[in-house]
Amino acid sequence: MLEVRGVRQVFGGVTALDDVSFRVNRGEITGVIGPNGAGKTTLFNIITGIYSRTAGAVFLEARDISGLPAERLASLGMVRTFQNIELFSHMTVLENVMVGLHARSKSGMLACALKMPWTVAEERRIRTEAMAWLEFVGIADLAQVEAGNLPFGKGRLLELARAMACEPRILLMDEPAAGLNSQETLGLARLIRAVREKGVSVVLVEHDMELVMDICDRIIVLNLGRKLAEGTPRQIQENPEVISAYLGEEL
Amino acid sequence: MIKHPLCKYTAFVALILIIPFVLKGSYLINVMVFVGINTMLAIALNLLLGYAGQISLGHAAFFGLGAYLSGVLTATHGMNPWLVMVAAAVGVGLLAFVIGFPILRLKGHYLAMATLGFGIIVYIVFNETVDITGGPSGLSGIPNLKLGPVAFDSDLKNYYLVWIVTLLVVLLAVNLADSRIGRSLRAIHDSEVAARVMGVNARLLKVQIFALSAVISSLAGSLYAHTMAFVAPASFGFNFSVELLTMVVIGGLGSIYGSFLGALLLTLLPEFLRFLHDYDIVFYGLLLMVMIMFMPGGLVRGIPALLRRMMTGRKKGETVDA
Ligand SMILES: Nc1ncnc2c1ncn2[C@@H]1O[C@H](COP(=O)(O)OP(=O)(O)OP(=O)(O)O)[C@@H](O)[C@H]1O
Ligand SMILES: [Mg+2]
């Protein structure tokens, strides 16, 4: 599905990622864990075309996507969510998800200005599908609320709905449970499983170990920019190197 | 409140059609011609600033380029004014497209400085190319537009001419704002990185809207040249760029009808503030400060809110749904 090969990223003097390689299998939930500053977000930024890497390559279904800009990837079936929620805060919840359908719609500037019949039809489809994704994450009742006014937990759900509206084949989530209470985290776990049921592969960066061990099929551990270990949740929990990296933390 | 976009637009067209009858014989009809031109300009800038969130302090330059291209090519070279108007709009649009790529990579203050620089360069060119533009003393003898037997040579005729184009621009802008493209522009405004992840080609879209904005401004410039029959660089300087910005902010960022309100207010006010002589600029400054403090959403959002507050004030105790 996704393959990262020898990726290296240097910021000034800081080596944020050093020769990181791994694969994400189709239809699986792959966890990426590691202490603060391990390079998890940097890894996501490279995979999704937001940073250009110092070295290495990224393949999406055997296609080399290294160096492709972020906006090209949605139509290739890859989207992500952000660690520090990135909502369109002055737009309604529904409009946020409608932007998620951008890559799957095509009315241009002229057609939109002239309100051509097919543009109107497309707009109707966008609205209906966006509504369905709001129902999927369970915030359809908030459709007309301005996104900036959402409580934090609902904002996370909105980001998920917006990403799913792209109908990705692979979804990267950066700490989706951060800031959620335990009730909300349970709901999120259910949703991530439902996303997988739809045939979407998921890559999950998360600090909530209970959640990671519970829903991930495989886990990759990063530490100080290097891949420390890789395996099933069970293998990871028993790996002495991982345990010492997390020194004392309950895995 | 009128909600449906088509109803809103129809009401707006009706208002514009009624105005000549209300203002019959008054010199204010002439002022309303400039309200139309300024409405187009404010909408053009609003698409860029209010929707895409990209500032321009040099928009008067695109207006001036349209005006001078029309002026010079028709008055000096006797070319067909309608053809020149279209050609100028295309040319100015292309110019904006070309300079847009490097300029719109900049953000915030840097973008403001770059557009300011562009505006100043164009202003200097208007002043210095005396052989072509007539320099600081201006260019006169620009012919009125003609359509078959009709010559647009009176205030009333110019009113209809300018407002037909303005109403068209309003309609297209309202449609655009309420579409997939309008949504993408607002998305870029709020979070460029998230918009890109959703597949919005932010860099290209910003440049496209910049070019569209320039095209509208150029059209307004051509109409201005033909209705005034005279152009001079002073109308296209930094001051006017700031005045346009004020119209957009006072009317309401991200609202097409707000741009009309802003243009209306800032074009009419000088007529009523003549007694202030050169101190009117002080009044504008105060107005801008007061507006930003008390109506940050602009007139288009501030006035309805004010009305609602007055209504609820009168019916104290009753519950009002939002
Ligand atoms: N744009 C940048 N410029 C310079 N240094 C950066 C940049 N982004 C990340 N870094 C550095 O790279 C390292 C890895 O950061 P990164 O954000 O990827 O960690 P993380 O694993 O996501 O941490 P956390 O769990 O706290 O989110 C850190 O040392 C960070 O300071
Ligand atoms: Mg991170």
Coordinates of C-alpha atoms and ligand atoms in Angstrom, one line a residue:
Chain A
M1 CA 0.0 0.0 0.0
L2 CA 2.5 2.6 1.3
E3 CA 6.2 2.1 1.4
V4 CA 8.7 4.5 3.0
R5 CA 12.3 3.8 1.9
G6 CA 15.3 5.2 3.6
V7 CA 13.8 8.6 4.5
R8 CA 16.0 11.1 6.1
Q9 CA 15.2 14.6 7.2
V10 CA 17.6 17.2 8.5
F11 CA 16.5 20.6 9.9
G12 CA 19.5 22.8 10.2
G13 CA 21.6 20.7 12.5
V14 CA 18.8 18.5 13.8
T15 CA 18.4 15.1 12.3
A16 CA 14.6 14.6 12.7
L17 CA 14.5 11.3 10.7
D18 CA 17.4 9.0 10.0
D19 CA 17.1 6.3 7.4
V20 CA 13.5 5.3 8.2
S21 CA 11.9 2.5 6.2
F22 CA 8.7 0.6 6.6
R23 CA 5.6 -0.7 4.8
V24 CA 1.9 -0.2 5.5
N25 CA -0.2 -3.2 4.4
R26 CA -3.5 -2.8 2.7
G27 CA -6.5 -2.8 4.9
E28 CA -4.5 -2.7 8.1
I29 CA -4.3 -0.2 10.9
T30 CA -0.6 0.6 11.4
G31 CA 0.5 2.4 14.5
V32 CA 3.5 4.8 14.6
I33 CA 4.6 5.4 18.2
G34 CA 7.5 7.0 19.9
P35 CA 8.4 9.6 22.6
N36 CA 7.9 13.3 22.0
G37 CA 10.2 14.6 19.3
A38 CA 10.8 11.2 17.8
G39 CA 9.9 12.5 14.4
K40 CA 6.4 11.1 13.9
T41 CA 4.8 14.3 12.7
T42 CA 7.9 15.0 10.5
L43 CA 7.4 11.6 8.9
F44 CA 3.7 12.4 8.1
N45 CA 4.7 15.8 6.7
I46 CA 7.1 14.1 4.3
I47 CA 4.8 11.3 3.3
T48 CA 2.0 13.8 2.6
G49 CA 4.1 16.2 0.6
I50 CA 4.2 19.1 3.0
Y51 CA 8.0 18.9 3.6
S52 CA 10.4 17.9 1.0
R53 CA 12.7 15.2 2.4
T54 CA 16.5 15.4 2.6
A55 CA 16.8 11.8 1.3
G56 CA 14.8 8.7 0.6
A57 CA 11.6 7.8 -1.2
V58 CA 7.9 7.2 -0.6
F59 CA 5.8 4.9 -2.7
L60 CA 2.0 4.8 -2.8
E61 CA 0.9 1.5 -4.4
A62 CA 4.3 1.1 -6.2
R63 CA 4.0 4.7 -7.5
D64 CA 6.9 7.0 -6.5
I65 CA 5.2 9.9 -4.8
S66 CA 8.3 11.5 -3.3
G67 CA 8.4 15.1 -4.0
L68 CA 4.8 15.4 -5.2
P69 CA 3.1 18.4 -3.7
A70 CA 0.5 17.9 -1.0
E71 CA -2.4 18.9 -3.3
R72 CA -1.7 16.1 -5.7
L73 CA -2.1 13.3 -3.2
A74 CA -5.8 13.6 -2.3
S75 CA -6.7 12.5 -5.9
L76 CA -4.2 9.6 -5.6
G77 CA -6.1 8.4 -2.5
M78 CA -4.1 9.7 0.4
V79 CA -5.2 12.2 3.1
R80 CA -4.3 13.0 6.6
T81 CA -5.5 14.8 9.8
F82 CA -3.4 17.1 11.9
Q83 CA -2.0 16.9 15.4
N84 CA -3.0 20.5 16.0
I85 CA -6.5 20.5 14.4
E86 CA -6.5 22.4 11.2
L87 CA -10.1 23.2 10.6
F88 CA -11.5 25.9 8.3
S89 CA -12.7 27.7 11.3
H90 CA -14.7 30.5 9.7
M91 CA -16.7 28.0 7.6
T92 CA -19.6 25.9 8.8
V93 CA -19.1 22.2 9.7
L94 CA -20.9 21.1 6.6
E95 CA -18.7 23.4 4.4
N96 CA -15.6 22.0 5.9
V97 CA -16.6 18.5 4.8
M98 CA -17.6 19.9 1.4
V99 CA -14.0 21.1 0.9
G100 CA -13.1 17.5 1.5
L101 CA -14.9 16.6 -1.7
H102 CA -12.7 19.1 -3.7
A103 CA -10.6 16.4 -5.2
R104 CA -13.6 14.4 -6.3
S105 CA -15.4 17.3 -8.1
K106 CA -14.2 19.5 -10.9
S107 CA -16.3 22.6 -11.7
G108 CA -13.9 25.3 -12.7
M109 CA -13.9 29.0 -12.0
L110 CA -15.8 30.0 -15.1
A111 CA -18.5 27.3 -14.7
C112 CA -19.0 28.3 -11.1
A113 CA -19.3 32.0 -11.9
L114 CA -21.8 31.1 -14.7
K115 CA -23.6 28.6 -12.4
M116 CA -23.8 26.1 -15.2
P117 CA -26.4 23.3 -14.7
W118 CA -23.8 20.6 -14.2
T119 CA -22.1 22.8 -11.5
V120 CA -25.5 23.1 -9.7
A121 CA -25.9 19.3 -9.9
E122 CA -22.4 18.7 -8.7
E123 CA -22.9 21.1 -5.8
R124 CA -26.0 19.1 -4.8
R125 CA -24.0 15.9 -4.9
I126 CA -21.2 17.5 -2.8
R127 CA -23.7 18.6 -0.2
T128 CA -25.4 15.2 0.1
E129 CA -22.2 13.3 0.4
A130 CA -20.8 15.7 2.9
M131 CA -23.9 15.3 5.0
A132 CA -23.5 11.5 4.9
W133 CA -19.9 11.8 6.2
L134 CA -21.1 14.0 9.0
E135 CA -23.6 11.3 9.9
F136 CA -20.8 8.7 9.7
V137 CA -18.9 10.5 12.5
G138 CA -22.1 11.4 14.3
I139 CA -22.1 15.2 14.2
A140 CA -24.8 15.8 11.5
D141 CA -26.7 17.9 14.0
L142 CA -23.9 20.4 14.0
A143 CA -23.8 20.9 10.3
Q144 CA -24.6 24.6 10.3
V145 CA -22.4 25.5 13.3
E146 CA -19.2 27.6 12.5
A147 CA -16.3 25.1 12.8
G148 CA -14.3 27.5 15.0
N149 CA -17.1 27.3 17.7
L150 CA -16.9 23.5 17.9
P151 CA -15.8 21.9 21.2
F152 CA -12.4 20.2 20.8
G153 CA -13.6 16.6 20.6
K154 CA -16.1 17.5 17.9
G155 CA -13.4 19.2 15.9
R156 CA -11.4 16.0 15.8
L157 CA -14.5 14.2 14.5
L158 CA -15.0 16.9 11.9
E159 CA -11.4 16.5 10.7
L160 CA -12.0 12.8 10.3
A161 CA -15.3 13.4 8.3
R162 CA -13.5 15.9 6.1
A163 CA -10.7 13.5 5.4
M164 CA -13.1 10.6 4.7
A165 CA -15.0 12.8 2.2
C166 CA -11.9 12.5 0.0
E167 CA -12.7 8.8 -0.1
P168 CA -9.0 8.0 0.5
R169 CA -7.5 4.5 0.2
I170 CA -5.1 5.4 2.9
L171 CA -5.7 7.8 5.9
L172 CA -2.9 9.1 8.1
M173 CA -4.1 10.4 11.5
D174 CA -1.7 12.4 13.7
E175 CA -2.7 11.9 17.4
P176 CA -6.5 11.9 16.9
A177 CA -7.1 11.0 20.5
A178 CA -5.0 13.9 22.0
G179 CA -7.2 16.0 24.1
L180 CA -10.2 13.6 24.1
N181 CA -11.8 12.2 27.2
S182 CA -12.0 8.5 27.7
Q183 CA -15.6 8.4 26.4
E184 CA -14.6 10.2 23.3
T185 CA -11.6 8.0 22.8
L186 CA -13.8 4.9 22.8
G187 CA -16.0 6.5 20.2
L188 CA -12.9 7.3 18.1
A189 CA -11.6 3.7 18.3
R190 CA -15.0 2.5 17.0
L191 CA -14.8 5.0 14.2
I192 CA -11.3 4.1 13.1
R193 CA -12.4 0.5 13.0
A194 CA -15.4 1.5 10.9
V195 CA -13.0 3.4 8.5
R196 CA -11.0 0.2 8.1
E197 CA -14.2 -1.8 7.4
K198 CA -14.7 0.5 4.5
G199 CA -11.4 -0.8 3.1
V200 CA -9.3 2.2 4.0
S201 CA -5.8 1.5 5.3
V202 CA -5.0 3.6 8.4
V203 CA -1.7 4.9 9.7
L204 CA -2.1 6.1 13.3
V205 CA 0.3 8.3 15.3
E206 CA -0.8 8.2 18.9
H207 CA 0.4 8.5 22.4
D208 CA -2.6 6.7 24.0
M209 CA -1.0 3.3 24.3
E210 CA -4.2 1.6 25.3
L211 CA -5.9 2.8 22.1
V212 CA -2.8 1.8 19.9
M213 CA -2.5 -1.7 21.4
D214 CA -6.2 -2.2 21.1
I215 CA -6.8 -1.3 17.4
C216 CA -3.5 -1.6 15.6
D217 CA -2.6 -4.6 13.5
R218 CA 1.1 -3.6 13.4
I219 CA 3.2 -1.0 15.1
I220 CA 6.3 0.9 14.2
V221 CA 8.3 2.5 16.9
L222 CA 10.4 5.6 16.3
N223 CA 12.9 7.0 18.7
L224 CA 15.2 10.0 18.1
G225 CA 14.4 9.8 14.4
R226 CA 15.3 6.2 14.0
K227 CA 13.1 3.1 13.6
L228 CA 13.5 1.2 16.9
A229 CA 11.2 -1.7 16.3
E230 CA 8.3 -3.0 14.2
G231 CA 5.8 -5.8 14.9
T232 CA 2.4 -6.8 16.3
P233 CA 1.2 -5.0 19.5
R234 CA 2.2 -8.1 21.4
Q235 CA 5.8 -8.1 20.0
I236 CA 6.2 -4.4 20.7
Q237 CA 5.0 -4.7 24.3
E238 CA 7.6 -7.4 24.9
N239 CA 10.5 -5.7 23.1
P240 CA 13.1 -4.8 25.7
E241 CA 14.5 -1.9 23.6
V242 CA 11.1 -0.4 23.3
I243 CA 10.5 -0.7 27.0
S244 CA 13.8 1.0 27.8
A245 CA 13.0 3.8 25.3
Y246 CA 9.7 4.4 27.1
L247 CA 11.6 3.9 30.5
G248 CA 9.1 2.9 33.1
E249 CA 6.0 3.9 31.1
E250 CA 3.3 1.3 31.1
L251 CA 3.0 -0.2 27.6
Chain B
M1 CA -33.9 39.0 6.0
I2 CA -33.8 37.9 2.4
K3 CA -32.1 34.5 2.4
H4 CA -32.4 33.0 -1.1
P5 CA -29.5 34.2 -3.3
L6 CA -31.7 34.8 -6.3
C7 CA -34.2 36.9 -4.3
K8 CA -31.3 38.9 -2.9
Y9 CA -30.0 39.6 -6.3
T10 CA -33.4 40.5 -7.7
A11 CA -33.9 42.9 -4.9
F12 CA -30.5 44.4 -5.6
V13 CA -31.3 44.8 -9.3
A14 CA -34.6 46.5 -8.4
L15 CA -32.9 48.9 -6.1
I16 CA -30.4 49.9 -8.9
L17 CA -33.3 50.3 -11.3
I18 CA -35.3 52.6 -9.0
I19 CA -32.4 54.9 -8.1
P20 CA -32.4 57.0 -11.4
F21 CA -36.1 57.8 -10.7
V22 CA -35.5 58.8 -7.2
L23 CA -32.4 60.9 -8.1
K24 CA -34.0 62.4 -11.2
G25 CA -32.2 65.6 -12.3
S26 CA -29.8 65.5 -9.3
Y27 CA -26.1 65.6 -9.8
L28 CA -26.0 62.5 -7.5
I29 CA -26.8 60.3 -10.4
N30 CA -23.2 61.2 -11.6
V31 CA -21.9 60.1 -8.2
M32 CA -23.8 56.8 -8.5
V33 CA -21.9 56.1 -11.7
F34 CA -18.7 56.1 -9.6
V35 CA -20.5 54.0 -6.9
G36 CA -20.9 51.4 -9.7
I37 CA -17.3 51.6 -10.7
N38 CA -16.1 51.5 -7.1
T39 CA -18.4 48.6 -6.4
M40 CA -16.7 46.6 -9.1
L41 CA -13.3 47.5 -7.8
A42 CA -14.3 46.6 -4.2
I43 CA -15.7 43.3 -5.3
A44 CA -12.5 42.6 -7.2
L45 CA -10.3 43.3 -4.1
N46 CA -12.8 41.5 -1.8
L47 CA -12.4 38.2 -3.9
L48 CA -8.7 38.4 -3.2
L49 CA -8.7 39.8 0.4
G50 CA -12.0 38.8 1.9
Y51 CA -12.2 35.3 0.3
A52 CA -8.7 34.1 -0.4
G53 CA -7.2 36.1 2.5
Q54 CA -4.5 37.7 0.3
I55 CA -3.8 41.4 0.7
S56 CA -3.1 43.8 -2.1
L57 CA -2.0 47.4 -1.5
G58 CA -1.6 48.0 -5.2
H59 CA -5.0 47.3 -6.7
A60 CA -5.4 50.9 -8.0
A61 CA -2.6 49.9 -10.5
F62 CA -4.9 47.4 -12.3
F63 CA -7.7 50.0 -12.4
G64 CA -5.2 52.5 -13.8
L65 CA -3.8 50.1 -16.4
G66 CA -7.3 49.5 -17.7
A67 CA -8.1 53.2 -17.7
Y68 CA -4.9 54.2 -19.5
L69 CA -5.0 51.4 -22.0
S70 CA -8.5 52.4 -23.0
G71 CA -7.6 56.1 -22.9
V72 CA -4.4 55.9 -24.9
L73 CA -5.6 53.4 -27.5
T74 CA -8.9 55.1 -28.2
A75 CA -8.0 58.8 -27.8
T76 CA -4.5 58.7 -29.3
H77 CA -4.8 55.8 -31.7
G78 CA -8.5 55.8 -32.5
M79 CA -9.1 52.1 -31.9
N80 CA -12.5 50.6 -31.2
P81 CA -13.3 51.2 -27.5
W82 CA -15.1 48.0 -27.0
L83 CA -12.3 45.9 -28.5
V84 CA -9.8 47.8 -26.5
M85 CA -11.8 47.3 -23.3
V86 CA -11.7 43.5 -23.8
A87 CA -8.1 43.4 -24.9
A88 CA -7.0 45.5 -22.0
A89 CA -8.9 43.3 -19.5
V90 CA -7.2 40.2 -21.1
G91 CA -3.8 41.9 -21.1
V92 CA -4.0 43.1 -17.5
G93 CA -5.3 39.7 -16.4
L94 CA -2.3 38.0 -18.0
L95 CA 0.1 40.5 -16.4
A96 CA -1.5 39.8 -13.0
F97 CA -1.2 36.0 -13.7
V98 CA 2.5 36.4 -14.5
I99 CA 3.5 38.6 -11.5
G100 CA 1.1 36.6 -9.3
F101 CA 3.2 33.5 -9.2
P102 CA 6.2 35.1 -7.5
I103 CA 4.2 37.7 -5.5
L104 CA 1.6 35.4 -4.0
R105 CA 4.2 33.0 -2.6
L106 CA 4.8 35.8 -0.1
K107 CA 2.6 36.0 3.0
G108 CA 1.4 38.7 5.3
H109 CA 3.6 41.8 5.5
Y110 CA 5.8 40.7 2.6
L111 CA 2.8 40.3 0.3
A112 CA 1.6 43.7 1.4
M113 CA 5.0 45.2 0.6
A114 CA 5.3 43.5 -2.8
T115 CA 1.9 44.6 -4.0
L116 CA 2.6 48.1 -2.7
G117 CA 5.8 48.1 -4.7
F118 CA 3.9 47.0 -7.8
G119 CA 1.4 49.8 -7.3
I120 CA 4.1 52.4 -6.9
I121 CA 6.0 51.3 -10.0
V122 CA 2.8 51.5 -12.2
Y123 CA 2.0 54.9 -10.7
I124 CA 5.5 56.2 -11.6
V125 CA 5.1 54.8 -15.1
F126 CA 1.8 56.7 -15.6
N127 CA 3.6 59.9 -14.4
E128 CA 6.8 59.6 -16.3
T129 CA 5.8 58.3 -19.7
V130 CA 4.6 61.8 -20.6
D131 CA 4.7 61.1 -24.4
I132 CA 2.1 58.4 -24.0
T133 CA 0.1 59.2 -20.9
G134 CA 0.4 62.9 -20.8
G135 CA 2.2 62.6 -17.5
P136 CA 0.9 64.3 -14.3
S137 CA -1.4 66.6 -16.2
G138 CA -3.4 63.7 -17.5
L139 CA -4.8 62.5 -20.7
S140 CA -8.0 64.1 -22.2
G141 CA -10.2 63.7 -25.2
I142 CA -11.1 60.1 -24.4
P143 CA -14.3 59.3 -26.5
N144 CA -17.6 58.3 -25.0
L145 CA -18.6 54.7 -25.7
K146 CA -21.2 54.2 -28.4
L147 CA -23.5 51.3 -29.0
G148 CA -25.1 51.6 -32.5
P149 CA -27.1 54.8 -32.4
V150 CA -26.7 55.3 -28.6
A151 CA -23.8 57.4 -27.4
F152 CA -23.1 57.2 -23.7
D153 CA -22.7 60.9 -23.3
S154 CA -25.0 61.8 -20.3
D155 CA -24.9 60.9 -16.6
L156 CA -28.0 58.9 -16.9
K157 CA -26.8 56.9 -19.9
N158 CA -23.5 56.3 -18.2
Y159 CA -25.4 55.2 -15.1
Y160 CA -27.1 52.5 -17.1
L161 CA -23.9 51.5 -18.9
V162 CA -21.8 51.2 -15.8
W163 CA -24.5 49.5 -13.7
I164 CA -25.3 46.9 -16.3
V165 CA -21.7 45.8 -16.2
T166 CA -21.6 46.1 -12.4
L167 CA -24.7 44.0 -11.9
L168 CA -23.1 41.4 -14.1
V169 CA -20.0 41.4 -12.0
V170 CA -22.1 41.2 -8.9
L171 CA -24.0 38.2 -10.2
L172 CA -20.8 36.3 -11.3
A173 CA -19.1 37.1 -8.0
V174 CA -22.0 36.0 -6.0
N175 CA -22.2 32.7 -7.9
L176 CA -18.4 32.2 -7.6
A177 CA -18.4 32.9 -3.9
D178 CA -21.2 30.4 -3.3
S179 CA -19.5 27.6 -5.2
R180 CA -16.8 24.9 -5.0
I181 CA -14.2 27.6 -5.9
G182 CA -15.5 30.2 -3.3
R183 CA -15.3 27.5 -0.7
S184 CA -11.7 26.6 -1.7
L185 CA -10.7 30.2 -1.5
R186 CA -12.1 30.5 2.1
A187 CA -10.5 27.3 3.0
I188 CA -7.1 28.7 1.9
H189 CA -7.8 31.7 4.0
D190 CA -8.4 29.6 7.1
S191 CA -5.8 26.9 6.7
E192 CA -3.7 26.7 3.5
V193 CA -2.1 23.4 4.5
A194 CA -5.4 21.7 5.2
A195 CA -6.8 23.0 2.0
R196 CA -3.9 21.6 0.1
V197 CA -4.2 18.2 1.7
M198 CA -7.9 18.2 0.5
G199 CA -6.6 18.6 -3.0
V200 CA -6.9 22.4 -3.4
N201 CA -4.0 23.7 -5.6
A202 CA -3.6 26.7 -3.3
R203 CA -0.8 28.3 -5.2
L204 CA -2.5 28.2 -8.5
L205 CA -5.9 29.2 -7.2
K206 CA -4.5 32.3 -5.5
V207 CA -2.9 33.4 -8.7
Q208 CA -6.1 32.7 -10.7
I209 CA -8.2 34.8 -8.3
F210 CA -5.5 37.5 -8.4
A211 CA -5.8 37.6 -12.2
L212 CA -9.6 37.6 -12.1
S213 CA -9.5 40.4 -9.7
A214 CA -7.2 42.3 -12.0
V215 CA -9.5 41.7 -15.0
I216 CA -12.5 43.1 -13.2
S217 CA -10.4 46.1 -12.0
S218 CA -9.2 46.7 -15.6
L219 CA -12.8 46.6 -16.9
A220 CA -13.8 49.2 -14.2
G221 CA -10.8 51.3 -15.4
S222 CA -11.9 51.2 -19.0
L223 CA -15.4 52.3 -18.1
Y224 CA -14.0 55.0 -15.9
A225 CA -11.9 56.4 -18.7
H226 CA -14.8 56.5 -21.1
T227 CA -17.3 58.0 -18.7
M228 CA -14.8 60.7 -17.4
A229 CA -13.3 61.3 -20.9
F230 CA -10.1 62.2 -18.9
V231 CA -7.7 60.3 -16.7
A232 CA -4.8 61.5 -14.6
P233 CA -2.3 59.4 -12.5
A234 CA -3.6 60.9 -9.2
S235 CA -6.7 58.7 -9.4
F236 CA -4.6 55.5 -9.4
G237 CA -2.1 56.1 -6.7
F238 CA -1.5 54.5 -3.3
N239 CA -4.2 56.6 -1.7
F240 CA -6.8 55.0 -3.9
S241 CA -5.5 51.5 -3.2
V242 CA -6.1 52.3 0.5
E243 CA -9.5 53.7 -0.2
L244 CA -10.5 50.5 -1.9
L245 CA -9.2 48.5 1.1
T246 CA -11.3 50.7 3.3
M247 CA -14.4 50.1 1.2
V248 CA -13.9 46.3 1.4
V249 CA -13.3 46.4 5.2
I250 CA -16.1 48.8 6.0
G251 CA -18.6 47.0 3.8
G252 CA -17.6 43.6 5.1
L253 CA -14.8 41.2 4.2
G254 CA -16.0 38.2 2.3
S255 CA -19.4 39.7 1.4
I256 CA -20.2 40.8 -2.2
Y257 CA -23.1 43.0 -1.2
G258 CA -20.9 44.4 1.6
S259 CA -18.5 45.6 -1.1
F260 CA -21.4 47.6 -2.6
L261 CA -22.2 49.1 0.8
G262 CA -18.6 50.0 1.3
A263 CA -18.3 51.6 -2.1
L264 CA -21.6 53.4 -1.6
L265 CA -20.6 54.9 1.7
L266 CA -17.1 55.9 0.7
T267 CA -18.2 57.4 -2.6
L268 CA -21.2 59.3 -1.2
L269 CA -19.5 60.6 1.9
P270 CA -17.2 63.1 0.3
E271 CA -20.3 64.7 -1.3
F272 CA -21.6 65.4 2.2
L273 CA -18.3 66.2 3.8
R274 CA -17.2 69.0 1.5
F275 CA -17.4 71.4 4.4
L276 CA -14.5 69.6 6.0
H277 CA -12.3 70.5 3.0
D278 CA -8.9 68.7 3.4
Y279 CA -9.8 67.4 6.8
D280 CA -12.1 64.7 5.3
I281 CA -9.2 62.3 5.5
V282 CA -9.3 62.6 9.3
F283 CA -12.9 61.7 9.2
Y284 CA -12.1 58.5 7.2
G285 CA -9.5 57.5 9.6
L286 CA -12.0 57.9 12.5
L287 CA -14.6 56.1 10.6
L288 CA -12.3 53.2 9.9
M289 CA -11.2 53.0 13.6
V290 CA -14.8 53.1 14.8
M291 CA -15.9 50.5 12.3
I292 CA -13.1 48.1 13.2
M293 CA -13.9 48.5 16.9
F294 CA -17.7 48.3 16.8
M295 CA -18.5 46.5 13.5
P296 CA -15.5 44.3 12.7
G297 CA -17.7 42.3 10.3
G298 CA -18.4 45.4 8.3
L299 CA -21.7 47.2 7.6
V300 CA -23.2 44.1 5.9
R301 CA -23.1 42.2 9.2
G302 CA -23.1 45.1 11.6
I303 CA -26.3 46.7 10.5
P304 CA -28.5 43.6 10.7
A305 CA -27.0 42.8 14.1
L306 CA -27.7 46.4 15.3
L307 CA -31.3 46.2 14.0
R308 CA -31.8 42.8 15.8
R309 CA -30.5 44.3 19.0
M310 CA -32.8 47.3 18.7
M311 CA -35.8 45.0 18.1
T312 CA -35.0 42.7 21.0
G313 CA -34.4 45.7 23.2
R314 CA -37.9 46.9 22.6
K315 CA -39.4 43.5 23.2
K316 CA -37.6 42.9 26.4
G317 CA -38.3 39.6 28.1
E318 CA -39.5 37.8 24.9
T319 CA -37.2 35.0 23.7
V320 CA -35.7 35.5 20.3
D321 CA -34.3 32.7 18.3
A322 CA -31.0 33.3 16.6
Ligands
LIG1 N1 9.9 22.6 10.7 C1 10.9 22.2 11.5 N2 12.0 22.9 11.6 C2 13.0 22.6 12.5 N3 12.9 21.5 13.3 C3 11.8 20.7 13.3 C4 10.7 21.1 12.4 N4 9.7 20.2 12.6 C5 10.2 19.3 13.5 N5 11.4 19.6 13.9 C6 12.2 18.9 14.9 O1 12.2 17.6 14.5 C7 12.1 16.7 15.6 C8 10.9 15.8 15.5 O2 9.7 16.5 15.6 P1 8.3 15.9 15.4 O3 7.3 17.0 15.5 O4 8.3 15.2 14.1 O5 8.1 14.9 16.6 P2 6.9 14.1 17.0 O6 7.3 12.7 17.1 O7 5.7 14.3 16.2 O8 6.6 14.6 18.5 P3 5.3 14.8 19.3 O9 4.9 13.4 19.9 O10 5.6 15.7 20.4 O11 4.3 15.3 18.4 C9 12.0 17.6 16.8 O12 13.3 17.7 17.4 C10 11.6 18.9 16.3 O13 12.1 20.0 17.1
MG2 MG 3.9 15.1 16.5

